[in-house]
Every structure is written in structure tokens, then in C-alpha cells.
Amino acid sequence: MSTGRVTQTGPLSPPLKWAGGKRWLVPYLLPLWEPHRHRRLVEPFCGGLAVALGLMPERALLNDVNPHLINFYRWLQRGLIITLEMRYDKEMYYAYRDRFNALIREGKEQTREAAELFYYLNRTGYNGLCRFNRKGEFNVPFGRYKRVTYRHDWTAYATPLARWEFTVMDFEALPIDEEDFIYADPPYDVEFRDYSAGGFSWEDQVRLAEWLAQHPGPVVASNQATPRIVRLYTSLGFTLRYLEAPRRISSNGDRTPAREILALKHVT
Ligand SMILES: C[S@@+](CC[C@H](N)C(=O)[O-])C[C@H]1O[C@@H](n2cnc3c(N)ncnc32)[C@H](O)[C@@H]1O
């Protein structure tokens, strides 16, 4: 008999649309993680949270430089029920985008209202992008969808997320323990360019690989298998595994699957 209550059965899905989501990688990561389950999971680039929700660690330190993303997760920890009216409507979208930018200007980006608006903008904006102009204003246009569904009740996320710590900083500033299991999923290296979407330069890729290499505990890193990424991780003593990422349709219509690597250290 139905009680009329919606209860969560099965794994929790990533709450947002996020570029580079690694839900597809979870089956590959699980066997690497299982022997280390007693450790704390550290994700310096937690993004859409697909990996943490897939591995479900007891203890975790989850970090991202995007403060709006982390603010949303901190409200999920408190058992968020969204009260904002949400409709797939262009006028509503631009009005909410203006309101979100006003909150940022007023230094109120950590409020519950900002978290609710961030969710709405993520669902409704173009491709779930999160982009800001030079003035620091969120400037993603209205997205084209057949229909959009919105989730109001996020209380199912409160219990697992309450056990995890969320931070906003550059990865190198993270307070790491020797025993930690690190899974690092930085923005992809884009060949023939010194910068990539998200402002992560080649120097940042090198800085990350060197930072990971000096960690005495287990490390798993994923990236696009560009020749220079392969050279970088190999030269630092990582073991490499090659994977085919799911097909993505790029802006030039190229449907060839991206080749990815998993770089492993102190993991069997
Ligand atoms: C490929 S995404 C991670 C995706 C995530 N694994 C998932 O499954 O959704 C990379 C993330 O790195 C974050 N980022 C970019 N530069 C960073 C930095 N210097 N330190 C920490 N995080 C950074 C971005 O905000 C983005 O969310």
C-alpha cells in the first residue's frame, strides 16, 4: 500500500548537470576504492559529485573552486526543501538570473536563496553551463529543452552528505593526510592550447601531477589521454590505464569517443 511518501531507493543520482561528470567511471573506480574503504576519500575537483555518490565513502573531503556549487551542497547537507517556484519559462529564467547576480553583488551568495536559484539556473540554463563574465555575473542564456523537471525535496541527500566535508579552494591548499585516498578529476587537458575551459592551464596540469606524485597514500587521477598528459604521468612514476569515454557530441559534430587515462599510484 502506498503511503504517499516519496522514499529514496537505490543510489542517489548526481544532483546537478555538470560538465565532465564521471558517473560512467564509477564501475572502474569501485574495485580500486574497495580495498581502501576505511580511508578518507579526497576529491580536489568534486564537480557534480558523481564519484562520491557512486563510491559512498564513510569519510570524505570534497573540494571545488566553484563557491556556488559548494554552497548548494552545504544546503543539501542541512536537508534542503526548495520553496522557490520553478517553471521552464524564459521570463522566469532571466528574472532569476538577475536575482542570483544581485545576491552575488550584495555578498549573499551563501544564502539558501542563492542555493535554490543556483539549482534552478543549472537545470534551466543552456547545457547546464556555469559561466561568469568579467564582472563576475552569471551569464548563461536560457536553455532549449522539450521539458524540464525540477526536484524540490532534497532531504534524501542530507544523511550521506552530512558525513562529508566540503571546501572551496585551489587543490594545492587542501589539508591532506598521508592516509587519504585521492581521486583527482581536473578539467581536461586540451591539446595545442595553454588554457582549457575552466581556466585550468597546462602549468596547472603539471602542478597537479607533481602534487599528486608526492602523496604517500593511494592516488587515482583521470584525464584526457593527450600525449603530453601520458608523458607527464609516466615520467612521475604513475601506472596508466586507458579507457574509452562515452561518446560526446562536440561542437564540430565529431562523435569519436575520447580516449581517457586513469593514472594510478599506490593502488592495486
Ligand atoms: C571535470 S570537473 C569534475 C567532475 C566530477 N568528477 C564529476 O563527476 O562531476 C573539474 C572541476 O574542477 C574544478 N576546478 C577547476 N580548477 C580548479 C582548481 N584550481 N582547484 C580546485 N577545483 C578546480 C571545476 O570547477 C570543475 O568542477
CSV table of C-alpha atoms and ligand atoms in Angstrom, one decimal:
chain,number,residue,atom,x,y,z
A,1,MET,CA,0.0,0.0,0.0
A,2,SER,CA,1.3,3.4,-0.9
A,3,THR,CA,1.8,5.8,2.0
A,4,GLY,CA,2.1,8.7,-0.4
A,5,ARG,CA,5.6,9.5,0.8
A,6,VAL,CA,8.4,9.5,-1.7
A,7,THR,CA,11.3,7.4,-0.4
A,8,GLN,CA,14.7,7.1,-2.0
A,9,THR,CA,15.5,3.6,-3.1
A,10,GLY,CA,18.8,2.8,-4.8
A,11,PRO,CA,21.8,5.0,-5.3
A,12,LEU,CA,21.4,8.8,-5.2
A,13,SER,CA,22.0,10.4,-8.6
A,14,PRO,CA,24.2,13.5,-9.1
A,15,PRO,CA,22.0,16.4,-8.2
A,16,LEU,CA,23.2,18.8,-10.9
A,17,LYS,CA,24.2,18.8,-14.6
A,18,TRP,CA,27.9,19.2,-14.6
A,19,ALA,CA,30.4,19.2,-17.4
A,20,GLY,CA,32.8,16.3,-17.3
A,21,GLY,CA,30.5,14.2,-15.0
A,22,LYS,CA,32.1,10.9,-14.2
A,23,ARG,CA,29.2,8.7,-13.4
A,24,TRP,CA,30.3,6.3,-16.2
A,25,LEU,CA,33.7,5.9,-14.5
A,26,VAL,CA,32.3,4.6,-11.2
A,27,PRO,CA,32.3,0.9,-12.2
A,28,TYR,CA,36.0,1.3,-13.0
A,29,LEU,CA,36.8,3.1,-9.7
A,30,LEU,CA,34.8,0.9,-7.4
A,31,PRO,CA,37.3,-2.1,-7.5
A,32,LEU,CA,40.2,0.4,-6.9
A,33,TRP,CA,38.5,2.0,-4.0
A,34,GLU,CA,37.0,-1.1,-2.2
A,35,PRO,CA,40.3,-2.2,-0.6
A,36,HIS,CA,40.7,1.3,0.8
A,37,ARG,CA,37.2,1.9,2.0
A,38,HIS,CA,38.5,2.5,5.6
A,39,ARG,CA,40.3,5.6,4.3
A,40,ARG,CA,39.0,9.2,3.8
A,41,LEU,CA,38.2,9.9,0.2
A,42,VAL,CA,39.6,13.3,-1.0
A,43,GLU,CA,38.3,14.8,-4.2
A,44,PRO,CA,40.1,18.1,-5.0
A,45,PHE,CA,37.7,18.6,-8.0
A,46,CYS,CA,34.4,17.1,-6.9
A,47,GLY,CA,32.3,18.9,-9.6
A,48,GLY,CA,28.9,17.2,-10.0
A,49,LEU,CA,29.6,14.7,-7.1
A,50,ALA,CA,29.0,11.7,-9.4
A,51,VAL,CA,32.1,9.9,-7.9
A,52,ALA,CA,31.4,10.5,-4.2
A,53,LEU,CA,27.8,9.4,-4.6
A,54,GLY,CA,28.9,6.4,-6.6
A,55,LEU,CA,31.6,5.3,-4.0
A,56,MET,CA,29.7,6.3,-0.9
A,57,PRO,CA,32.7,6.7,1.5
A,58,GLU,CA,32.1,7.0,5.2
A,59,ARG,CA,34.5,10.0,5.4
A,60,ALA,CA,35.3,12.4,2.6
A,61,LEU,CA,36.8,15.8,1.9
A,62,LEU,CA,35.2,17.2,-1.2
A,63,ASN,CA,36.5,20.4,-2.8
A,64,ASP,CA,35.9,22.6,-5.8
A,65,VAL,CA,36.9,26.1,-6.7
A,66,ASN,CA,33.3,26.9,-7.6
A,67,PRO,CA,31.7,28.5,-4.5
A,68,HIS,CA,28.1,28.3,-5.8
A,69,LEU,CA,28.4,24.6,-6.3
A,70,ILE,CA,29.7,24.0,-2.8
A,71,ASN,CA,27.1,26.3,-1.3
A,72,PHE,CA,24.4,24.2,-2.9
A,73,TYR,CA,26.0,21.0,-1.4
A,74,ARG,CA,26.2,22.7,2.0
A,75,TRP,CA,22.4,23.4,1.9
A,76,LEU,CA,21.8,19.8,0.8
A,77,GLN,CA,23.7,18.7,4.0
A,78,ARG,CA,21.1,20.7,6.0
A,79,GLY,CA,18.1,18.9,4.3
A,80,LEU,CA,17.1,21.3,1.6
A,81,ILE,CA,13.4,21.5,0.5
A,82,ILE,CA,13.2,24.1,-2.3
A,83,THR,CA,10.3,26.5,-1.8
A,84,LEU,CA,11.2,28.7,-4.9
A,85,GLU,CA,8.6,28.5,-7.6
A,86,MET,CA,10.3,26.7,-10.6
A,87,ARG,CA,8.9,26.6,-14.1
A,88,TYR,CA,10.6,26.1,-17.5
A,89,ASP,CA,9.9,29.6,-18.6
A,90,LYS,CA,12.2,32.1,-20.3
A,91,GLU,CA,11.0,35.2,-18.4
A,92,MET,CA,11.3,33.4,-15.1
A,93,TYR,CA,14.8,32.3,-16.0
A,94,TYR,CA,16.1,35.8,-16.8
A,95,ALA,CA,14.4,37.2,-13.7
A,96,TYR,CA,16.0,34.6,-11.5
A,97,ARG,CA,19.4,35.1,-13.2
A,98,ASP,CA,19.2,38.8,-12.3
A,99,ARG,CA,18.2,38.0,-8.7
A,100,PHE,CA,21.1,35.5,-8.4
A,101,ASN,CA,23.6,38.2,-9.7
A,102,ALA,CA,22.1,40.7,-7.3
A,103,LEU,CA,22.8,38.3,-4.4
A,104,ILE,CA,26.4,37.8,-5.6
A,105,ARG,CA,26.8,41.7,-5.7
A,106,GLU,CA,25.5,42.0,-2.2
A,107,GLY,CA,27.8,39.3,-0.8
A,108,LYS,CA,24.8,37.0,-0.2
A,109,GLU,CA,26.0,34.0,-2.3
A,110,GLN,CA,26.0,31.7,0.7
A,111,THR,CA,22.3,32.0,1.4
A,112,ARG,CA,19.6,29.4,0.9
A,113,GLU,CA,18.0,31.6,-1.7
A,114,ALA,CA,21.3,31.6,-3.7
A,115,ALA,CA,21.4,27.8,-3.5
A,116,GLU,CA,17.8,27.4,-4.7
A,117,LEU,CA,18.4,29.8,-7.6
A,118,PHE,CA,21.7,28.1,-8.5
A,119,TYR,CA,19.8,24.8,-8.8
A,120,TYR,CA,17.1,26.4,-11.0
A,121,LEU,CA,19.7,28.1,-13.2
A,122,ASN,CA,21.6,24.8,-13.6
A,123,ARG,CA,18.5,22.9,-14.7
A,124,THR,CA,17.1,25.6,-16.9
A,125,GLY,CA,20.2,27.3,-18.5
A,126,TYR,CA,21.9,26.4,-21.7
A,127,ASN,CA,23.5,22.9,-21.3
A,128,GLY,CA,23.8,23.2,-17.5
A,129,LEU,CA,26.8,25.5,-18.1
A,130,CYS,CA,28.2,27.6,-15.2
A,131,ARG,CA,29.9,30.6,-16.7
A,132,PHE,CA,30.6,34.1,-15.5
A,133,ASN,CA,31.5,37.3,-17.4
A,134,ARG,CA,34.4,39.6,-16.4
A,135,LYS,CA,32.2,41.5,-14.0
A,136,GLY,CA,31.6,38.2,-12.2
A,137,GLU,CA,28.0,37.9,-13.4
A,138,PHE,CA,26.4,34.6,-14.2
A,139,ASN,CA,25.7,35.0,-18.0
A,140,VAL,CA,24.5,31.6,-19.3
A,141,PRO,CA,21.5,32.0,-21.6
A,142,PHE,CA,18.1,30.2,-21.3
A,143,GLY,CA,18.4,26.5,-22.4
A,144,ARG,CA,16.4,24.8,-25.1
A,145,TYR,CA,14.7,21.7,-23.8
A,146,LYS,CA,11.4,19.9,-24.6
A,147,ARG,CA,10.6,20.0,-20.9
A,148,VAL,CA,12.4,20.3,-17.6
A,149,THR,CA,11.5,18.6,-14.4
A,150,TYR,CA,12.5,20.1,-11.0
A,151,ARG,CA,13.2,18.4,-7.8
A,152,HIS,CA,12.0,20.2,-4.6
A,153,ASP,CA,12.7,17.7,-1.9
A,154,TRP,CA,16.4,17.0,-1.4
A,155,THR,CA,16.2,15.5,2.1
A,156,ALA,CA,17.3,12.1,0.9
A,157,TYR,CA,20.8,13.7,0.3
A,158,ALA,CA,21.1,15.1,3.8
A,159,THR,CA,22.3,12.0,5.7
A,160,PRO,CA,25.2,10.9,3.4
A,161,LEU,CA,26.3,14.4,2.7
A,162,ALA,CA,26.3,15.4,6.4
A,163,ARG,CA,29.2,13.0,6.9
A,164,TRP,CA,31.3,14.7,4.3
A,165,GLU,CA,33.3,17.9,4.5
A,166,PHE,CA,33.0,20.5,1.7
A,167,THR,CA,35.6,23.1,0.9
A,168,VAL,CA,36.2,25.8,-1.7
A,169,MET,CA,39.9,26.4,-2.6
A,170,ASP,CA,42.6,25.7,-5.1
A,171,PHE,CA,43.5,22.0,-4.9
A,172,GLU,CA,47.1,22.6,-3.7
A,173,ALA,CA,45.9,24.3,-0.5
A,174,LEU,CA,43.9,21.3,0.7
A,175,PRO,CA,44.8,19.9,4.1
A,176,ILE,CA,45.6,16.3,3.1
A,177,ASP,CA,46.5,13.4,5.5
A,178,GLU,CA,49.1,10.8,4.5
A,179,GLU,CA,46.5,8.1,4.7
A,180,ASP,CA,44.0,9.8,2.3
A,181,PHE,CA,42.8,8.1,-0.9
A,182,ILE,CA,42.8,10.9,-3.5
A,183,TYR,CA,40.7,10.8,-6.7
A,184,ALA,CA,41.6,13.8,-8.9
A,185,ASP,CA,39.5,14.7,-11.9
A,186,PRO,CA,40.7,18.1,-13.1
A,187,PRO,CA,39.3,19.9,-16.2
A,188,TYR,CA,40.6,18.0,-19.2
A,189,ASP,CA,43.9,18.9,-20.8
A,190,VAL,CA,43.1,20.4,-24.2
A,191,GLU,CA,45.9,19.8,-26.6
A,192,PHE,CA,47.5,22.6,-28.6
A,193,ARG,CA,46.2,25.2,-26.1
A,194,ASP,CA,47.8,26.5,-23.0
A,195,TYR,CA,44.4,27.0,-21.4
A,196,SER,CA,41.3,24.9,-21.2
A,197,ALA,CA,37.7,25.6,-20.3
A,198,GLY,CA,37.5,26.5,-16.7
A,199,GLY,CA,40.8,28.3,-16.8
A,200,PHE,CA,43.0,25.3,-15.9
A,201,SER,CA,46.3,25.8,-17.8
A,202,TRP,CA,49.0,23.4,-18.8
A,203,GLU,CA,51.0,24.7,-15.8
A,204,ASP,CA,48.1,23.8,-13.6
A,205,GLN,CA,48.1,20.2,-15.0
A,206,VAL,CA,51.9,19.9,-14.2
A,207,ARG,CA,51.4,21.5,-10.8
A,208,LEU,CA,48.6,18.9,-10.1
A,209,ALA,CA,50.6,15.9,-11.3
A,210,GLU,CA,53.6,16.8,-9.2
A,211,TRP,CA,51.4,17.5,-6.2
A,212,LEU,CA,49.7,14.1,-6.6
A,213,ALA,CA,53.1,12.3,-7.1
A,214,GLN,CA,54.3,13.4,-3.7
A,215,HIS,CA,51.3,12.0,-1.8
A,216,PRO,CA,52.3,8.8,0.1
A,217,GLY,CA,48.8,7.3,0.0
A,218,PRO,CA,46.7,5.9,-2.8
A,219,VAL,CA,46.1,8.2,-5.8
A,220,VAL,CA,43.9,7.9,-8.9
A,221,ALA,CA,43.7,10.7,-11.5
A,222,SER,CA,41.7,10.8,-14.7
A,223,ASN,CA,42.3,12.9,-17.7
A,224,GLN,CA,42.1,13.0,-21.5
A,225,ALA,CA,44.9,10.8,-22.9
A,226,THR,CA,46.8,13.6,-24.7
A,227,PRO,CA,50.4,12.7,-25.5
A,228,ARG,CA,51.7,15.3,-23.1
A,229,ILE,CA,49.5,14.0,-20.2
A,230,VAL,CA,50.6,10.5,-20.9
A,231,ARG,CA,54.3,11.7,-20.8
A,232,LEU,CA,53.7,13.7,-17.6
A,233,TYR,CA,52.2,11.0,-15.5
A,234,THR,CA,54.5,8.3,-16.8
A,235,SER,CA,57.6,10.4,-16.0
A,236,LEU,CA,56.3,10.8,-12.4
A,237,GLY,CA,56.0,7.0,-11.9
A,238,PHE,CA,52.3,6.5,-12.3
A,239,THR,CA,50.8,3.4,-13.8
A,240,LEU,CA,48.5,4.2,-16.7
A,241,ARG,CA,45.2,2.5,-17.8
A,242,TYR,CA,43.5,3.5,-21.0
A,243,LEU,CA,39.7,3.8,-21.3
A,244,GLU,CA,37.2,4.9,-23.9
A,245,ALA,CA,34.9,7.6,-22.6
A,246,PRO,CA,31.3,7.5,-23.7
A,247,ARG,CA,30.6,9.3,-26.9
A,248,ARG,CA,30.1,13.0,-26.7
A,249,ILE,CA,28.9,15.2,-29.4
A,250,SER,CA,31.4,18.1,-29.7
A,251,SER,CA,30.6,21.5,-31.3
A,252,ASN,CA,32.1,20.4,-34.6
A,253,GLY,CA,29.9,17.3,-34.8
A,254,ASP,CA,32.8,14.9,-34.1
A,255,ARG,CA,31.4,11.8,-32.4
A,256,THR,CA,34.6,9.9,-31.9
A,257,PRO,CA,34.9,8.8,-28.3
A,258,ALA,CA,37.5,10.5,-26.3
A,259,ARG,CA,40.4,8.4,-25.0
A,260,GLU,CA,41.0,8.7,-21.3
A,261,ILE,CA,43.6,7.6,-18.9
A,262,LEU,CA,43.5,6.6,-15.3
A,263,ALA,CA,46.8,7.3,-13.6
A,264,LEU,CA,47.4,5.2,-10.5
A,265,LYS,CA,49.9,5.3,-7.7
A,266,HIS,CA,49.9,3.1,-4.5
A,267,VAL,CA,46.7,1.4,-5.8
A,268,THR,CA,46.5,-2.2,-6.9
B,1,LIG,C1,36.0,17.6,-14.7
B,1,LIG,S1,35.2,18.6,-13.5
B,1,LIG,C2,35.0,17.4,-12.2
B,1,LIG,C3,33.8,16.5,-12.5
B,1,LIG,C4,33.4,15.5,-11.4
B,1,LIG,N1,34.4,14.4,-11.2
B,1,LIG,C5,32.0,14.9,-11.7
B,1,LIG,O1,31.9,13.7,-11.8
B,1,LIG,O2,31.1,15.7,-11.9
B,1,LIG,C6,36.5,19.6,-12.9
B,1,LIG,C7,36.1,20.5,-11.7
B,1,LIG,O3,37.4,21.2,-11.3
B,1,LIG,C8,37.0,22.5,-10.7
B,1,LIG,N2,38.3,23.3,-10.7
B,1,LIG,C9,38.9,24.0,-11.7
B,1,LIG,N3,40.1,24.5,-11.3
B,1,LIG,C10,40.2,24.1,-10.0
B,1,LIG,C11,41.3,24.3,-9.0
B,1,LIG,N4,42.4,25.0,-9.3
B,1,LIG,N5,41.1,23.8,-7.8
B,1,LIG,C12,40.0,23.0,-7.5
B,1,LIG,N6,39.0,22.8,-8.4
B,1,LIG,C13,39.1,23.3,-9.6
B,1,LIG,C14,35.9,23.0,-11.7
B,1,LIG,O4,35.1,23.9,-11.0
B,1,LIG,C15,35.2,21.7,-12.0
B,1,LIG,O5,34.0,21.5,-11.2
